[in-house]
Short mmCIF file of C-alpha atoms and ligand atoms in Angstrom, two decimals:
data_model
loop_
_atom_site.label_atom_id
_atom_site.label_comp_id
_atom_site.label_asym_id
_atom_site.label_seq_id
_atom_site.Cartn_x
_atom_site.Cartn_y
_atom_site.Cartn_z
CA MET A 6 0.00 0.00 0.00
CA ARG A 7 1.61 3.27 -1.00
CA PRO A 8 2.06 5.87 1.73
CA PHE A 9 -0.36 8.82 1.70
CA PHE A 10 1.61 12.04 1.21
CA VAL A 11 0.20 15.48 1.93
CA ASP A 12 1.94 16.44 -1.31
CA THR A 13 2.92 14.19 -4.14
CA LEU A 14 6.61 13.33 -4.40
CA GLU A 15 6.74 15.42 -7.56
CA GLN A 16 5.71 18.47 -5.48
CA VAL A 17 7.95 17.59 -2.53
CA LEU A 18 11.16 16.71 -4.37
CA PRO A 19 11.93 20.17 -5.86
CA ARG A 20 11.51 21.68 -2.34
CA MET A 21 13.96 19.04 -1.10
CA ASN A 22 16.27 20.01 -3.96
CA MET A 23 16.80 16.31 -4.69
CA THR A 24 16.87 14.56 -8.00
CA GLU A 25 15.95 11.17 -6.61
CA GLN A 26 15.54 8.30 -9.01
CA ASN A 27 14.75 4.70 -8.25
CA THR A 28 17.01 2.59 -10.43
CA ARG A 29 16.77 -1.07 -9.48
CA GLY A 30 20.18 -2.59 -9.02
CA LEU A 31 21.69 0.84 -9.75
CA ALA A 32 21.74 -0.22 -13.43
CA GLY A 33 23.33 2.55 -15.47
CA VAL A 34 23.86 4.79 -12.42
CA VAL A 35 27.23 6.56 -12.19
CA ALA A 36 28.12 6.21 -8.50
CA ALA A 37 31.78 7.28 -8.47
CA GLU A 38 34.65 8.70 -10.52
CA THR A 39 37.60 6.44 -11.29
CA GLY A 40 40.78 6.56 -13.30
CA LEU A 41 41.41 2.82 -12.93
CA SER A 42 39.44 1.31 -15.80
CA PHE A 43 36.86 2.07 -18.43
CA ILE A 44 34.34 -0.33 -19.98
CA ASP A 45 32.66 0.39 -23.32
CA GLY A 46 29.76 -2.07 -23.01
CA ALA A 47 28.35 -1.35 -26.45
CA GLU A 48 31.65 -1.97 -28.25
CA GLY A 49 32.90 -4.67 -25.87
CA ARG A 50 36.09 -2.88 -24.88
CA LEU A 51 37.98 -2.60 -21.59
CA TRP A 52 40.94 -0.42 -20.62
CA TYR A 53 43.09 -0.54 -17.47
CA ARG A 54 44.59 2.93 -16.88
CA GLY A 55 44.07 3.67 -20.58
CA PHE A 56 45.72 0.47 -21.84
CA ASP A 57 43.50 -1.85 -23.89
CA VAL A 58 43.02 -5.15 -22.08
CA HIS A 59 43.77 -6.98 -25.37
CA ALA A 60 47.28 -5.49 -25.38
CA LEU A 61 47.82 -6.28 -21.71
CA ALA A 62 46.55 -9.87 -22.08
CA LYS A 63 48.94 -10.34 -25.01
CA HIS A 64 52.06 -8.67 -23.64
CA ALA A 65 51.83 -8.11 -19.86
CA SER A 66 52.00 -10.23 -16.74
CA TYR A 67 49.49 -10.03 -13.92
CA LEU A 68 51.87 -8.22 -11.55
CA GLU A 69 52.92 -5.84 -14.33
CA SER A 70 49.23 -4.93 -14.70
CA VAL A 71 48.83 -4.61 -10.93
CA TYR A 72 51.76 -2.17 -10.91
CA LEU A 73 50.10 -0.22 -13.76
CA LEU A 74 46.82 -0.08 -11.83
CA TRP A 75 48.41 1.08 -8.56
CA TYR A 76 51.04 3.50 -9.94
CA ASP A 77 49.33 4.61 -13.19
CA ALA A 78 52.45 3.75 -15.23
CA LEU A 79 53.93 0.66 -16.85
CA PRO A 80 56.98 -0.32 -14.76
CA ALA A 81 60.50 -0.24 -16.13
CA ALA A 82 62.24 -3.63 -15.93
CA ILE A 83 64.07 -2.71 -12.72
CA GLU A 84 60.83 -1.40 -11.14
CA LEU A 85 58.91 -4.56 -12.05
CA SER A 86 61.68 -6.77 -10.71
CA ALA A 87 61.72 -4.88 -7.41
CA PHE A 88 57.91 -5.03 -7.19
CA GLU A 89 57.84 -8.77 -7.87
CA GLY A 90 60.62 -9.37 -5.35
CA THR A 91 58.89 -7.39 -2.62
CA LEU A 92 55.67 -9.35 -3.07
CA ALA A 93 57.45 -12.71 -3.37
CA ARG A 94 59.12 -12.14 0.02
CA GLN A 95 55.71 -11.56 1.64
CA ARG A 96 53.89 -14.74 0.58
CA ALA A 97 54.13 -16.55 3.94
CA LEU A 98 51.15 -16.38 6.32
CA PRO A 99 51.37 -15.22 9.96
CA PRO A 100 51.02 -18.10 12.49
CA ALA A 101 47.65 -16.76 13.74
CA VAL A 102 46.22 -17.02 10.23
CA LEU A 103 47.60 -20.52 9.75
CA ASP A 104 45.94 -21.48 13.04
CA ALA A 105 42.64 -19.95 11.90
CA LEU A 106 42.75 -21.94 8.66
CA ARG A 107 43.77 -25.12 10.48
CA CYS A 108 40.69 -24.84 12.74
CA LEU A 109 38.21 -24.63 9.85
CA PRO A 110 36.22 -27.76 8.95
CA ALA A 111 37.60 -29.62 5.93
CA ASP A 112 34.24 -29.20 4.17
CA ALA A 113 34.17 -25.42 4.65
CA ALA A 114 33.56 -23.53 1.40
CA PRO A 115 36.94 -22.24 0.16
CA MET A 116 35.43 -18.77 -0.41
CA ALA A 117 34.30 -18.74 3.24
CA ALA A 118 37.77 -19.87 4.30
CA LEU A 119 39.32 -17.08 2.23
CA ARG A 120 36.95 -14.53 3.78
CA THR A 121 37.87 -15.75 7.27
CA ALA A 122 41.61 -15.73 6.60
CA VAL A 123 41.63 -12.20 5.16
CA SER A 124 39.68 -11.00 8.18
CA ALA A 125 42.26 -12.73 10.41
CA LEU A 126 45.10 -11.08 8.44
CA GLY A 127 43.54 -7.74 9.31
CA GLN A 128 43.83 -8.55 12.99
CA VAL A 129 47.57 -9.20 12.88
CA ASP A 130 48.66 -6.64 10.28
CA PRO A 131 50.87 -4.03 12.02
CA GLU A 132 49.29 -1.22 9.95
CA ALA A 133 45.72 -2.57 10.05
CA ASP A 134 43.94 0.71 10.88
CA ASP A 135 46.32 3.07 9.06
CA ILE A 136 44.46 4.24 5.95
CA SER A 137 47.21 6.55 4.68
CA HIS A 138 48.03 5.96 1.02
CA GLU A 139 51.50 4.62 1.87
CA ALA A 140 50.10 2.14 4.39
CA ASP A 141 47.29 1.16 2.00
CA LEU A 142 49.87 0.42 -0.71
CA ARG A 143 51.94 -1.76 1.63
CA LYS A 144 48.86 -3.65 2.86
CA ALA A 145 47.64 -4.12 -0.72
CA GLY A 146 51.01 -5.66 -1.60
CA ARG A 147 50.83 -8.04 1.36
CA LEU A 148 47.28 -9.09 0.42
CA VAL A 149 48.18 -9.76 -3.22
CA ALA A 150 51.16 -11.81 -2.04
CA GLN A 151 49.28 -13.73 0.65
CA LEU A 152 45.92 -14.58 -0.92
CA PRO A 153 47.33 -17.32 -3.19
CA THR A 154 49.02 -18.80 -0.10
CA ILE A 155 45.69 -18.78 1.77
CA VAL A 156 43.93 -20.69 -1.02
CA ALA A 157 46.74 -23.25 -1.36
CA THR A 158 47.11 -23.64 2.40
CA PHE A 159 43.40 -24.26 2.98
CA ASP A 160 43.32 -26.81 0.16
CA ARG A 161 46.36 -28.65 1.57
CA PHE A 162 44.81 -28.67 5.07
CA ARG A 163 41.46 -30.04 3.86
CA ARG A 164 43.26 -32.78 1.92
CA ASP A 165 45.34 -33.56 5.02
CA LEU A 166 48.59 -32.87 3.13
CA ASP A 167 51.76 -31.21 4.39
CA LEU A 168 52.06 -27.55 3.51
CA VAL A 169 54.35 -26.53 0.67
CA ASP A 170 56.32 -23.39 1.51
CA PRO A 171 56.24 -20.57 -1.04
CA ASP A 172 59.20 -20.55 -3.44
CA PRO A 173 60.52 -16.98 -3.92
CA GLU A 174 62.22 -18.07 -7.14
CA LEU A 175 58.87 -18.85 -8.81
CA ASP A 176 56.66 -16.15 -10.31
CA HIS A 177 53.24 -15.32 -8.84
CA ALA A 178 51.11 -17.89 -10.68
CA ALA A 179 53.75 -20.66 -10.84
CA ASN A 180 54.30 -20.36 -7.10
CA PHE A 181 50.58 -20.78 -6.39
CA LEU A 182 50.36 -23.93 -8.52
CA TYR A 183 53.53 -25.22 -6.79
CA MET A 184 52.13 -24.57 -3.29
CA LEU A 185 48.86 -26.26 -4.29
CA SER A 186 50.27 -29.43 -5.86
CA GLY A 187 53.84 -29.70 -4.58
CA THR A 188 55.17 -29.89 -8.13
CA ARG A 189 56.44 -27.07 -10.33
CA PRO A 190 53.92 -26.32 -13.12
CA SER A 191 54.48 -26.15 -16.86
CA GLU A 192 55.13 -22.76 -18.42
CA THR A 193 51.80 -23.07 -20.25
CA ALA A 194 49.83 -23.70 -17.05
CA ALA A 195 51.48 -20.85 -15.15
CA ARG A 196 50.95 -18.44 -18.07
CA ALA A 197 47.27 -19.44 -18.37
CA LEU A 198 46.63 -18.83 -14.67
CA ASP A 199 48.58 -15.55 -14.74
CA THR A 200 46.58 -14.29 -17.72
CA SER A 201 43.28 -15.32 -16.09
CA TRP A 202 44.24 -13.19 -13.06
CA LEU A 203 45.10 -10.28 -15.38
CA LEU A 204 41.66 -10.59 -16.97
CA TYR A 205 39.96 -10.76 -13.57
CA LEU A 206 42.05 -7.88 -12.16
CA GLU A 207 39.73 -4.90 -12.49
CA HIS A 208 36.27 -4.19 -13.87
CA GLY A 209 34.82 -0.91 -12.62
CA LEU A 210 31.93 -0.80 -10.15
CA ASN A 211 30.86 -4.45 -10.31
CA ALA A 212 29.03 -5.67 -7.23
CA SER A 213 32.11 -6.72 -5.22
CA THR A 214 34.18 -3.66 -6.13
CA PHE A 215 31.26 -1.37 -5.32
CA THR A 216 31.05 -3.18 -1.98
CA THR A 217 34.70 -2.48 -1.22
CA ARG A 218 34.20 1.20 -2.11
CA VAL A 219 31.18 1.50 0.17
CA VAL A 220 33.20 0.05 3.05
CA ALA A 221 36.20 2.28 2.27
CA SER A 222 33.92 5.33 2.07
CA THR A 223 33.23 5.02 5.83
CA LEU A 224 37.05 5.28 6.25
CA ALA A 225 37.17 1.63 7.30
CA ASP A 226 40.46 -0.14 6.60
CA MET A 227 41.77 -2.15 3.64
CA HIS A 228 41.26 -5.61 5.20
CA SER A 229 37.66 -4.81 6.14
CA ALA A 230 36.95 -3.68 2.58
CA ILE A 231 38.61 -6.69 0.94
CA THR A 232 36.79 -9.07 3.31
CA ALA A 233 33.52 -7.44 2.22
CA GLY A 234 34.51 -7.74 -1.44
CA ILE A 235 35.15 -11.47 -1.04
CA SER A 236 31.72 -11.82 0.56
CA ALA A 237 30.02 -10.11 -2.40
CA LEU A 238 32.01 -12.03 -5.01
CA LYS A 239 30.88 -15.38 -3.56
CA GLY A 240 27.37 -15.15 -5.01
CA PRO A 241 26.48 -17.17 -8.18
CA LEU A 242 25.31 -14.06 -10.05
CA HIS A 243 28.84 -12.67 -9.69
CA GLY A 244 32.12 -14.51 -9.07
CA GLY A 245 30.43 -17.75 -8.09
CA ALA A 246 29.33 -18.14 -11.72
CA ASN A 247 32.63 -19.72 -12.82
CA GLU A 248 32.05 -22.67 -10.49
CA LYS A 249 28.38 -22.98 -11.49
CA ALA A 250 29.34 -22.82 -15.16
CA MET A 251 31.70 -25.81 -14.79
CA GLU A 252 29.09 -27.78 -12.85
CA MET A 253 26.64 -26.99 -15.66
CA LEU A 254 29.07 -28.19 -18.37
CA LEU A 255 29.58 -31.46 -16.46
CA GLU A 256 25.80 -31.86 -16.15
CA ILE A 257 25.31 -31.26 -19.89
CA GLY A 258 28.05 -33.80 -20.67
CA THR A 259 28.16 -33.62 -24.46
CA ALA A 260 27.67 -31.00 -27.17
CA GLY A 261 24.68 -32.95 -28.47
CA SER A 262 22.90 -32.51 -25.14
CA VAL A 263 23.12 -28.71 -25.21
CA PRO A 264 19.80 -27.90 -26.99
CA SER A 265 17.68 -30.00 -24.63
CA PHE A 266 19.52 -28.64 -21.59
CA VAL A 267 18.86 -25.07 -22.71
CA ASP A 268 15.20 -25.91 -23.47
CA THR A 269 14.67 -27.13 -19.92
CA ALA A 270 16.64 -24.35 -18.26
CA LEU A 271 14.83 -21.56 -20.10
CA GLU A 272 11.45 -23.19 -19.55
CA GLN A 273 12.22 -23.16 -15.82
CA LYS A 274 13.38 -19.51 -16.03
CA GLN A 275 16.86 -20.56 -14.89
CA LYS A 276 19.90 -18.40 -15.56
CA ILE A 277 22.57 -20.10 -17.67
CA MET A 278 25.74 -19.50 -15.71
CA GLY A 279 28.52 -17.64 -17.51
CA PHE A 280 26.18 -15.80 -19.86
CA GLY A 281 24.87 -12.26 -19.89
CA HIS A 282 26.31 -9.12 -18.36
CA ARG A 283 25.00 -5.92 -16.81
CA VAL A 284 27.27 -3.74 -18.96
CA TYR A 285 28.44 -5.64 -22.06
CA ARG A 286 25.96 -5.72 -24.94
CA THR A 287 28.39 -7.63 -27.12
CA GLU A 288 31.27 -10.04 -26.41
CA ASP A 289 33.08 -9.53 -23.12
CA PRO A 290 36.64 -8.81 -24.37
CA ARG A 291 38.03 -10.97 -21.60
CA ALA A 292 36.06 -13.97 -22.87
CA THR A 293 37.88 -13.67 -26.19
CA HIS A 294 41.19 -14.52 -24.51
CA LEU A 295 39.76 -17.13 -22.18
CA ARG A 296 38.07 -18.93 -25.11
CA ARG A 297 41.44 -19.05 -26.91
CA MET A 298 43.18 -20.30 -23.76
CA ALA A 299 40.52 -22.94 -23.19
CA GLU A 300 40.99 -24.20 -26.76
CA GLU A 301 44.81 -24.23 -26.46
CA LEU A 302 44.75 -26.11 -23.15
CA SER A 303 42.16 -28.57 -24.48
CA LEU A 304 44.23 -29.27 -27.60
CA GLU A 305 47.38 -29.63 -25.48
CA ALA A 306 45.59 -32.13 -23.24
CA GLY A 307 44.14 -33.96 -26.25
CA ASP A 308 40.64 -33.59 -24.76
CA SER A 309 38.41 -30.95 -26.32
CA ARG A 310 35.19 -32.24 -24.74
CA TRP A 311 34.42 -29.31 -22.45
CA TYR A 312 35.59 -26.79 -25.02
CA ASP A 313 33.24 -28.37 -27.59
CA VAL A 314 30.30 -28.28 -25.15
CA SER A 315 31.14 -24.65 -24.38
CA ARG A 316 31.24 -23.62 -28.03
CA ARG A 317 27.90 -25.34 -28.68
CA LEU A 318 26.34 -23.63 -25.69
CA GLU A 319 27.62 -20.27 -26.89
CA VAL A 320 25.91 -20.73 -30.25
CA GLU A 321 22.69 -21.90 -28.60
CA MET A 322 22.55 -19.01 -26.11
CA PHE A 323 23.16 -16.40 -28.77
CA GLU A 324 20.58 -17.87 -31.13
CA ARG A 325 17.96 -18.33 -28.38
CA LYS A 326 18.53 -15.32 -26.12
CA GLY A 327 20.94 -13.06 -27.98
CA LEU A 328 23.31 -13.43 -25.02
CA HIS A 329 27.10 -13.56 -25.09
CA CYS A 330 29.26 -15.43 -22.61
CA ASN A 331 31.06 -13.43 -19.94
CA VAL A 332 34.47 -13.69 -18.27
CA ASP A 333 33.40 -16.57 -16.05
CA PHE A 334 32.28 -18.95 -18.78
CA TYR A 335 35.53 -20.02 -20.43
CA CYS A 336 37.51 -19.40 -17.27
CA ALA A 337 35.70 -22.46 -15.98
CA THR A 338 37.12 -24.66 -18.74
CA VAL A 339 40.58 -23.09 -18.38
CA TYR A 340 40.71 -23.85 -14.64
CA TYR A 341 39.25 -27.33 -15.10
CA SER A 342 41.87 -28.04 -17.77
CA LEU A 343 44.54 -26.99 -15.27
CA GLY A 344 43.24 -29.69 -12.92
CA LEU A 345 42.01 -27.22 -10.31
CA ALA A 346 39.19 -28.22 -7.95
CA ILE A 347 35.93 -26.58 -9.01
CA ASP A 348 35.34 -25.00 -5.59
CA LEU A 349 38.66 -23.17 -5.96
CA PHE A 350 37.54 -21.34 -9.12
CA THR A 351 35.87 -18.40 -7.34
CA PRO A 352 38.68 -18.04 -4.78
CA LEU A 353 41.01 -17.73 -7.79
CA PHE A 354 38.76 -15.01 -9.20
CA ALA A 355 39.16 -13.28 -5.80
CA VAL A 356 42.95 -13.73 -5.94
CA GLY A 357 43.03 -11.90 -9.28
CA ARG A 358 40.50 -9.21 -8.28
CA THR A 359 42.07 -8.35 -4.91
CA ALA A 360 44.53 -5.94 -6.54
CA GLY A 361 41.63 -4.20 -8.29
CA TRP A 362 39.62 -3.99 -5.09
CA ALA A 363 42.67 -2.56 -3.31
CA ALA A 364 43.11 0.05 -6.06
CA HIS A 365 39.51 1.18 -5.59
CA VAL A 366 39.93 1.30 -1.80
CA MET A 367 42.99 3.53 -2.25
CA GLU A 368 41.14 5.73 -4.75
CA GLN A 369 38.18 6.05 -2.38
CA HIS A 370 40.38 6.82 0.63
CA MET A 371 42.17 9.52 -1.38
CA HIS A 372 39.01 11.24 -2.67
CA ASN A 373 36.39 10.22 -0.18
CA LYS A 374 32.68 11.00 0.04
CA LEU A 375 30.56 8.65 2.15
CA ILE A 376 28.52 6.45 -0.22
CA ARG A 377 24.92 6.58 0.99
CA PRO A 378 22.10 6.27 -1.62
CA ARG A 379 18.40 6.52 -0.81
CA ALA A 380 15.64 3.88 -1.02
CA GLU A 381 12.08 4.43 -2.25
CA TYR A 382 9.82 3.88 0.77
CA THR A 383 6.84 1.66 -0.08
CA GLY A 384 5.43 1.08 3.42
CA GLU A 385 2.79 2.99 5.51
CA LEU A 386 3.31 6.08 7.71
CA ASP A 387 1.93 7.15 11.14
CA ARG A 388 0.40 3.81 12.08
CA PRO A 389 -1.41 4.11 15.51
CA TRP A 390 0.32 2.46 18.51
CA VAL A 391 -1.62 -0.52 20.02
CA PRO A 392 -0.74 -1.65 23.58
CA ILE A 393 0.28 -5.30 23.70
CA ASP A 394 -2.77 -6.36 25.78
CA ARG A 395 -5.04 -5.11 23.02
CA ARG A 396 -3.27 -6.79 20.03
C1 SDX B 427 30.66 -11.25 -13.33
O1 SDX B 427 29.46 -6.48 -13.29
C2 SDX B 427 30.60 -7.02 -13.62
O2 SDX B 427 31.45 -6.42 -14.22
C3 SDX B 427 30.78 -8.45 -13.15
C4 SDX B 427 32.02 -9.15 -13.71
C5 SDX B 427 33.31 -8.58 -13.12
O3 SDX B 427 34.36 -8.67 -13.78
O4 SDX B 427 33.28 -8.16 -11.93
O5 SDX B 427 32.03 -9.03 -15.12
C6 SDX B 427 32.03 -10.64 -13.33
O6 SDX B 427 30.03 -11.30 -12.31
C7 SDX B 427 30.09 -11.73 -14.64
C8 SDX B 427 28.63 -12.26 -14.50
C9 SDX B 427 28.66 -13.66 -13.87
N1 SDX B 427 27.29 -14.10 -13.58
C10 SDX B 427 26.67 -15.01 -14.35
O7 SDX B 427 27.15 -15.51 -15.36
C11 SDX B 427 25.29 -15.41 -13.85
C12 SDX B 427 24.33 -15.48 -15.02
N2 SDX B 427 24.10 -14.14 -15.55
C13 SDX B 427 22.90 -13.45 -15.15
O8 SDX B 427 22.45 -13.71 -13.85
C14 SDX B 427 22.88 -11.99 -15.60
O9 SDX B 427 23.26 -11.96 -16.91
C15 SDX B 427 23.70 -10.97 -14.82
C16 SDX B 427 23.45 -11.04 -13.37
C17 SDX B 427 25.14 -11.16 -15.10
C18 SDX B 427 23.29 -9.60 -15.33
O10 SDX B 427 21.97 -9.46 -14.99
P1 SDX B 427 21.11 -8.13 -15.26
O11 SDX B 427 21.92 -7.09 -15.93
O12 SDX B 427 20.44 -7.78 -13.97
O13 SDX B 427 20.07 -8.62 -16.33
P2 SDX B 427 18.77 -9.44 -15.99
O14 SDX B 427 19.06 -10.55 -15.01
O15 SDX B 427 17.69 -8.47 -15.64
O16 SDX B 427 18.45 -10.15 -17.40
C19 SDX B 427 17.95 -9.38 -18.49
C20 SDX B 427 17.25 -10.39 -19.40
C21 SDX B 427 16.24 -11.25 -18.65
O17 SDX B 427 15.31 -11.69 -19.60
P3 SDX B 427 13.77 -11.26 -19.41
O18 SDX B 427 13.36 -11.82 -18.06
O19 SDX B 427 13.80 -9.72 -19.41
O20 SDX B 427 13.09 -11.89 -20.59
O21 SDX B 427 18.21 -11.34 -19.91
C22 SDX B 427 17.93 -12.63 -19.39
C23 SDX B 427 17.01 -12.45 -18.21
O22 SDX B 427 16.19 -13.58 -18.03
N3 SDX B 427 19.20 -13.21 -18.95
C24 SDX B 427 19.45 -14.51 -18.92
C25 SDX B 427 20.78 -14.58 -18.45
N4 SDX B 427 21.25 -13.35 -18.22
C26 SDX B 427 20.26 -12.50 -18.53
N5 SDX B 427 18.71 -15.59 -19.24
C27 SDX B 427 19.31 -16.79 -19.08
N6 SDX B 427 20.58 -16.95 -18.65
C28 SDX B 427 21.34 -15.87 -18.33
N7 SDX B 427 22.56 -16.04 -17.92
#
């Protein structure tokens, strides 16, 4: 029942000097200024600090792109080497965080374990509540270095395996795969994971990044904001889609089963995971690279089954719904081809996105305005009080 106003909202709003608008899901609403990335949804283009993501995916490493995002400049060789070395020396976890991970049940969701561990990191970080730009940069570096260790450590604990210490000689992605499996990965595998993190790095005010900015806008600290970002990313409409997409491919089984699967799903009004996007109206430029990587890894493994199912599903979804796949769709096949456990897919999205979240936290802390939108009230007003003995 709509509230009875003495004046209509149209009469009241000008007096309140407010240009309120109710935009569900904030679709199309510009809620902040940023110099970090730009998305052209109509043309399917994405830039990090003015560099086209296609050029970065082709030529850059993940940490090179992180440096670009944080310092607004491509690093010289000596700068990149120093940056990589600083992060590599910070990969180990504090004992309190290891204890926190060790206490978690083996069947805990890895995204929940990651959320817990980052929160625990915030309790032992010596600069936890210092939100100066210098402290934020140092904390961001520690988080980027430590999140892969958290994911690998939790997975080793739940499999009742000895921990594998980080190897400072290995690059960011190779070291994660080494800590996870205990064996040094192939160059192809490490490059594929590194590029997936580059593609996940930064994407404007998506739900999890917006979450981190809202937290940072209260002048809360970096770890609080990143913990909140992990929480938002966990959902299947956002980062959780890469896991759901792989489960869906396994359920479909073969390319020939795609049409009937889509028939049933659409009849039941289900969302097909890995398809559609709030901003892109054409191909997600990140999917272009992930599709290529999925094909390369499948050919290398001599097993193109999941790639073939994926391609068939792409055709079906475009023909039936006019929808393109998004970043999560082929990332699923890439990670599955690397032999990664499906419930580690979204934590790996978080590993890649943490540097982007941190960049937005720093940007918000430097140019802050508390983020506080309004809601359209749809309830009643001035309801009469009724004593409890008369209810
Ligand atoms: C990420 O925002 C970002 O940038 C996110 C991200 C990043 O880098 O941070 O790019 C990462 O989260 C990618 C998205 C991962 N999520 C999924 O793949 C889940 C499946 N996708 C959908 O839930 C959906 O496409 C969203 C959530 C991604 C976008 O939803 P919108 O913009 O709110 O659009 P909508 O749900 O209102 O759908 C519009 C229409 C509807 O049809 P009608 O009811 O109007 O007839 O499109 C249909 C929807 O039914 N539709 C789908 C669909 N996505 C949209 N139908 C079937 N399957 C889908 N996947």
